[in-house]
Amino acid sequence: MTTANNPFHSDLSAAESRQDQVTPLQGSVLHQVNSVKTLRTRVKICGLTREEDVDAAVAAGADAVGFVLYEPSPRYVSAKRAAELARRLPPFVTPVFLFVNAHATKIIAACADLPLALVQFHGDESPEDCLQVGRPFIRAARIPLDENPNASGFRFDLVRYALDFKAAQAILLDTHVEGYGGSGKTFNWSLLPPNVNAHLVLSGGLTPANVTDGILQVRPRCKTLAVDVSSGVEISKGIKSADKINQFVAAVRAADEQLVNNHVRLSPT
């Protein structure tokens, strides 16, 4: 077939011609913008207890959904119930099982029927405890609620923590309150270290109203960023709102778009 009779070849030639007209500087800017676009902020909806909430999270575009297997939590579900809900998930949406100071044998048994489930350690587990389970995992870091940078007392060392748990797929940042998460309170994002050599998951008091700002503040500080929400998309504890989930995901996408736009403005023209 000749070039004149091949519309695909013709389109390709036109595209190549247009590409030849891009200056090296413009090409560099386009490459940087495309690189930013590929760093999409991942979304996890946590504390699910109902089928309709799992479906709503999937429909909104969540990348992962979380099930709390910690009995004192008002969002607790049994391992059997978590597995039932997780089986509703389509491909490429990850189930995450959250445990607090559970024995390795209990975790292994709970995850036995779900080979793709990710484990989230949300208690006082050591690096050795996490590795005993033999599964990919996320490690929660409990960030002080009102840490004063000028105080002489304890400071949470996130850089050291990320190094200690370097085997984790990501470090999840949650607010340190009495108990283990689920408080709906945010910590001071601006006090996080400027450069953390880890994938981070921002959590703790996120809502559709503040998640955009959280992403803009935290994403430049780490390898990649995901966000995790529970109480911020609820009607009551353990009962999610499909509308709030949709609003939350939309706010995340707005942050991604703003980051791309900011990058374009900062790039040379």
Short mmCIF file of C-alpha atoms in Angstrom, two decimals:
data_model
loop_
_atom_site.label_atom_id
_atom_site.label_comp_id
_atom_site.label_asym_id
_atom_site.label_seq_id
_atom_site.Cartn_x
_atom_site.Cartn_y
_atom_site.Cartn_z
CA MET A 1 0.00 0.00 0.00
CA THR A 2 1.37 3.43 -0.91
CA THR A 3 1.69 6.28 1.51
CA ALA A 4 -1.07 8.19 -0.24
CA ASN A 5 -3.53 5.33 0.26
CA ASN A 6 -2.59 4.61 3.87
CA PRO A 7 -4.36 7.00 6.26
CA PHE A 8 -2.46 5.62 9.26
CA HIS A 9 0.87 6.29 7.59
CA SER A 10 -0.34 9.72 6.58
CA ASP A 11 -1.36 10.60 10.15
CA LEU A 12 1.95 9.33 11.46
CA SER A 13 3.86 11.42 8.95
CA ALA A 14 1.89 14.51 9.94
CA ALA A 15 2.57 13.83 13.61
CA GLU A 16 6.27 13.37 12.92
CA SER A 17 6.27 16.62 10.97
CA ARG A 18 4.67 18.46 13.90
CA GLN A 19 7.14 16.87 16.32
CA ASP A 20 10.04 18.10 14.18
CA GLN A 21 8.75 21.64 14.71
CA VAL A 22 9.04 21.39 18.52
CA THR A 23 12.15 23.14 19.79
CA PRO A 24 14.47 21.30 22.21
CA LEU A 25 13.39 23.63 25.02
CA GLN A 26 9.70 23.03 24.32
CA GLY A 27 10.36 19.30 24.16
CA SER A 28 12.02 19.42 27.57
CA VAL A 29 9.03 21.21 29.07
CA LEU A 30 6.61 18.73 27.50
CA HIS A 31 8.64 15.83 28.89
CA GLN A 32 8.56 17.35 32.38
CA VAL A 33 4.80 17.92 32.18
CA ASN A 34 4.20 14.36 31.02
CA SER A 35 6.35 13.10 33.90
CA VAL A 36 4.22 15.01 36.39
CA LYS A 37 1.02 13.67 34.84
CA THR A 38 2.18 10.10 35.34
CA LEU A 39 2.48 10.64 39.10
CA ARG A 40 -1.23 10.32 39.75
CA THR A 41 -2.16 10.48 43.42
CA ARG A 42 -3.55 7.09 44.42
CA VAL A 43 -6.67 6.90 46.58
CA LYS A 44 -7.60 4.47 49.33
CA ILE A 45 -11.03 4.46 50.96
CA CYS A 46 -10.70 2.79 54.36
CA GLY A 47 -13.00 1.40 57.04
CA LEU A 48 -15.53 -0.18 54.68
CA THR A 49 -18.21 -2.42 56.16
CA ARG A 50 -20.95 -2.60 53.49
CA GLU A 51 -21.24 -3.88 49.94
CA GLU A 52 -22.68 -0.61 48.66
CA ASP A 53 -19.73 1.32 50.05
CA VAL A 54 -17.24 -0.99 48.34
CA ASP A 55 -19.14 -0.50 45.08
CA ALA A 56 -19.21 3.28 45.57
CA ALA A 57 -15.46 3.40 46.16
CA VAL A 58 -14.80 1.39 43.01
CA ALA A 59 -17.21 3.50 40.94
CA ALA A 60 -15.48 6.69 42.11
CA GLY A 61 -12.11 5.39 40.94
CA ALA A 62 -10.45 4.31 44.19
CA ASP A 63 -7.21 2.39 43.77
CA ALA A 64 -7.55 0.54 47.07
CA VAL A 65 -10.12 -0.13 49.77
CA GLY A 66 -9.38 -0.87 53.40
CA PHE A 67 -10.96 -3.21 55.92
CA VAL A 68 -10.28 -2.82 59.64
CA LEU A 69 -9.60 -6.13 61.38
CA TYR A 70 -9.10 -4.56 64.80
CA GLU A 71 -11.95 -5.42 67.14
CA PRO A 72 -12.03 -2.23 69.27
CA SER A 73 -12.62 -0.14 66.15
CA PRO A 74 -16.20 0.92 65.34
CA ARG A 75 -15.34 0.03 61.73
CA TYR A 76 -14.26 -3.51 62.61
CA VAL A 77 -15.15 -6.39 60.31
CA SER A 78 -14.20 -10.02 60.80
CA ALA A 79 -11.71 -11.70 58.49
CA LYS A 80 -14.56 -13.63 56.90
CA ARG A 81 -16.58 -10.47 56.30
CA ALA A 82 -13.54 -8.62 54.94
CA ALA A 83 -12.91 -11.44 52.48
CA GLU A 84 -16.55 -11.38 51.35
CA LEU A 85 -16.39 -7.65 50.68
CA ALA A 86 -12.97 -7.86 49.02
CA ARG A 87 -14.23 -10.42 46.52
CA ARG A 88 -16.49 -7.73 45.05
CA LEU A 89 -13.45 -5.84 43.83
CA PRO A 90 -12.58 -5.78 40.13
CA PRO A 91 -9.02 -6.30 38.89
CA PHE A 92 -6.45 -3.64 39.81
CA VAL A 93 -8.30 -2.42 42.91
CA THR A 94 -6.30 -3.57 45.93
CA PRO A 95 -7.86 -4.83 49.17
CA VAL A 96 -5.97 -3.68 52.27
CA PHE A 97 -6.37 -5.47 55.61
CA LEU A 98 -5.60 -3.26 58.61
CA PHE A 99 -4.28 -4.87 61.81
CA VAL A 100 -3.18 -3.47 65.15
CA ASN A 101 -0.62 -5.49 67.12
CA ALA A 102 -2.03 -8.78 65.82
CA HIS A 103 -0.02 -12.00 65.93
CA ALA A 104 1.54 -13.03 62.62
CA THR A 105 -0.39 -16.30 62.54
CA LYS A 106 -3.69 -14.42 62.80
CA ILE A 107 -2.74 -12.10 59.95
CA ILE A 108 -1.57 -14.95 57.74
CA ALA A 109 -4.80 -16.86 58.35
CA ALA A 110 -6.97 -13.81 57.66
CA CYS A 111 -5.25 -13.19 54.33
CA ALA A 112 -5.03 -16.82 53.24
CA ASP A 113 -7.91 -16.66 50.76
CA LEU A 114 -6.86 -13.33 49.27
CA PRO A 115 -3.37 -13.64 47.81
CA LEU A 116 -3.40 -10.06 46.48
CA ALA A 117 -4.38 -8.42 49.77
CA LEU A 118 -2.00 -5.83 51.18
CA VAL A 119 -1.40 -5.72 54.93
CA GLN A 120 -1.47 -2.44 56.85
CA PHE A 121 0.30 -2.48 60.22
CA HIS A 122 -1.26 0.25 62.35
CA GLY A 123 -0.02 -0.50 65.85
CA ASP A 124 3.36 -0.81 67.55
CA GLU A 125 4.79 -3.48 65.26
CA SER A 126 8.55 -3.67 64.75
CA PRO A 127 10.18 -4.15 61.35
CA GLU A 128 10.71 -7.80 62.30
CA ASP A 129 7.02 -8.21 63.15
CA CYS A 130 6.04 -6.88 59.74
CA LEU A 131 8.41 -9.18 57.88
CA GLN A 132 7.14 -12.29 59.70
CA VAL A 133 3.88 -12.16 57.76
CA GLY A 134 5.65 -12.61 54.43
CA ARG A 135 3.37 -10.23 52.52
CA PRO A 136 3.68 -6.78 51.00
CA PHE A 137 2.75 -4.25 53.65
CA ILE A 138 2.16 -0.62 54.54
CA ARG A 139 3.44 0.69 57.87
CA ALA A 140 1.56 3.43 59.67
CA ALA A 141 3.52 6.24 61.30
CA ARG A 142 1.75 8.09 64.10
CA ILE A 143 2.58 11.77 63.68
CA PRO A 144 2.09 14.02 66.74
CA LEU A 145 -1.01 16.18 66.52
CA ASP A 146 0.55 19.49 67.60
CA GLU A 147 4.28 19.00 67.38
CA ASN A 148 6.11 22.20 68.26
CA PRO A 149 9.30 22.53 66.21
CA ASN A 150 10.85 24.67 68.95
CA ALA A 151 10.08 22.28 71.78
CA SER A 152 12.93 20.43 73.45
CA GLY A 153 10.89 17.26 73.87
CA PHE A 154 10.24 14.32 71.59
CA ARG A 155 10.24 14.84 67.84
CA PHE A 156 9.02 12.15 65.48
CA ASP A 157 11.84 11.33 63.05
CA LEU A 158 10.03 10.34 59.85
CA VAL A 159 13.24 10.00 57.84
CA ARG A 160 14.61 7.50 60.37
CA TYR A 161 11.26 5.72 60.56
CA ALA A 162 11.10 5.29 56.79
CA LEU A 163 14.61 3.86 56.85
CA ASP A 164 13.74 1.43 59.65
CA PHE A 165 10.73 0.23 57.66
CA LYS A 166 12.40 0.32 54.25
CA ALA A 167 10.78 -3.02 53.37
CA ALA A 168 7.33 -1.40 53.46
CA GLN A 169 5.65 -0.51 50.20
CA ALA A 170 4.75 2.82 51.76
CA ILE A 171 4.67 4.72 55.04
CA LEU A 172 1.17 5.86 55.99
CA LEU A 173 1.06 9.12 57.94
CA ASP A 174 -1.70 9.18 60.53
CA THR A 175 -2.36 11.51 63.44
CA HIS A 176 -1.09 10.30 66.81
CA VAL A 177 -4.06 10.32 69.14
CA GLU A 178 -5.27 8.08 71.93
CA GLY A 179 -6.01 4.71 70.39
CA TYR A 180 -4.98 3.79 66.87
CA GLY A 181 -6.32 6.13 64.22
CA GLY A 182 -9.84 6.96 63.12
CA SER A 183 -9.91 10.25 65.04
CA GLY A 184 -10.70 12.50 62.10
CA LYS A 185 -7.95 14.90 63.21
CA THR A 186 -5.15 16.28 61.04
CA PHE A 187 -1.55 16.89 62.02
CA ASN A 188 0.54 19.85 60.86
CA TRP A 189 1.63 18.86 57.35
CA SER A 190 4.08 21.77 57.09
CA LEU A 191 6.28 20.24 59.81
CA LEU A 192 7.05 17.12 57.78
CA PRO A 193 10.66 16.78 56.56
CA PRO A 194 11.28 18.35 53.15
CA ASN A 195 12.68 15.17 51.61
CA VAL A 196 11.57 11.68 52.66
CA ASN A 197 13.04 8.86 50.59
CA ALA A 198 9.86 6.77 50.64
CA HIS A 199 6.43 6.40 49.13
CA LEU A 200 4.01 8.12 51.51
CA VAL A 201 0.29 7.77 52.16
CA LEU A 202 -1.27 10.87 53.68
CA SER A 203 -4.02 10.10 56.18
CA GLY A 204 -5.54 11.53 59.33
CA GLY A 205 -8.55 13.83 59.13
CA LEU A 206 -8.67 14.14 55.36
CA THR A 207 -11.92 15.39 53.81
CA PRO A 208 -13.05 16.60 50.38
CA ALA A 209 -12.42 20.13 51.69
CA ASN A 210 -8.78 19.73 52.74
CA VAL A 211 -7.29 16.89 50.69
CA THR A 212 -6.26 19.16 47.80
CA ASP A 213 -4.19 21.32 50.14
CA GLY A 214 -2.73 18.24 51.81
CA ILE A 215 -1.53 16.84 48.50
CA LEU A 216 -0.03 20.16 47.42
CA GLN A 217 1.91 20.39 50.69
CA VAL A 218 3.09 16.80 51.07
CA ARG A 219 3.66 15.48 47.57
CA PRO A 220 6.86 17.49 46.91
CA ARG A 221 8.38 15.92 50.03
CA CYS A 222 8.41 12.25 48.97
CA LYS A 223 8.86 9.75 46.14
CA THR A 224 5.14 9.41 45.42
CA LEU A 225 2.02 10.21 47.39
CA ALA A 226 -1.26 8.43 47.98
CA VAL A 227 -4.13 9.50 50.23
CA ASP A 228 -6.24 7.48 52.65
CA VAL A 229 -9.66 8.58 53.92
CA SER A 230 -12.19 7.06 56.29
CA SER A 231 -14.15 9.40 58.57
CA GLY A 232 -13.99 12.21 56.01
CA VAL A 233 -16.39 10.37 53.68
CA GLU A 234 -18.76 8.96 56.30
CA ILE A 235 -22.34 9.52 57.34
CA SER A 236 -21.59 7.74 60.60
CA LYS A 237 -18.75 5.50 61.74
CA GLY A 238 -18.40 2.66 59.25
CA ILE A 239 -21.16 3.98 56.97
CA LYS A 240 -19.83 5.79 53.91
CA SER A 241 -21.46 8.40 51.69
CA ALA A 242 -21.17 7.79 47.95
CA ASP A 243 -21.48 11.53 47.35
CA LYS A 244 -18.63 12.31 49.75
CA ILE A 245 -16.46 9.61 48.19
CA ASN A 246 -17.02 11.14 44.76
CA GLN A 247 -16.26 14.62 46.10
CA PHE A 248 -13.08 13.36 47.74
CA VAL A 249 -11.78 11.69 44.58
CA ALA A 250 -12.65 14.80 42.55
CA ALA A 251 -10.65 16.94 45.00
CA VAL A 252 -7.67 14.60 44.62
CA ARG A 253 -7.81 14.90 40.84
CA ALA A 254 -8.05 18.69 41.19
CA ALA A 255 -4.83 18.64 43.20
CA ASP A 256 -3.10 16.56 40.52
CA GLU A 257 -4.21 19.01 37.85
CA GLN A 258 -3.02 21.96 39.92
CA LEU A 259 0.39 20.35 40.38
CA VAL A 260 0.71 19.92 36.62
CA ASN A 261 -0.34 23.53 36.02
CA ASN A 262 2.10 24.78 38.65
CA HIS A 263 4.86 22.78 37.01
CA VAL A 264 4.11 24.31 33.62
CA ARG A 265 4.24 27.83 35.05
CA LEU A 266 7.57 27.12 36.74
CA SER A 267 9.11 25.56 33.63
CA PRO A 268 11.08 27.77 31.22
CA THR A 269 9.19 28.94 28.12
#
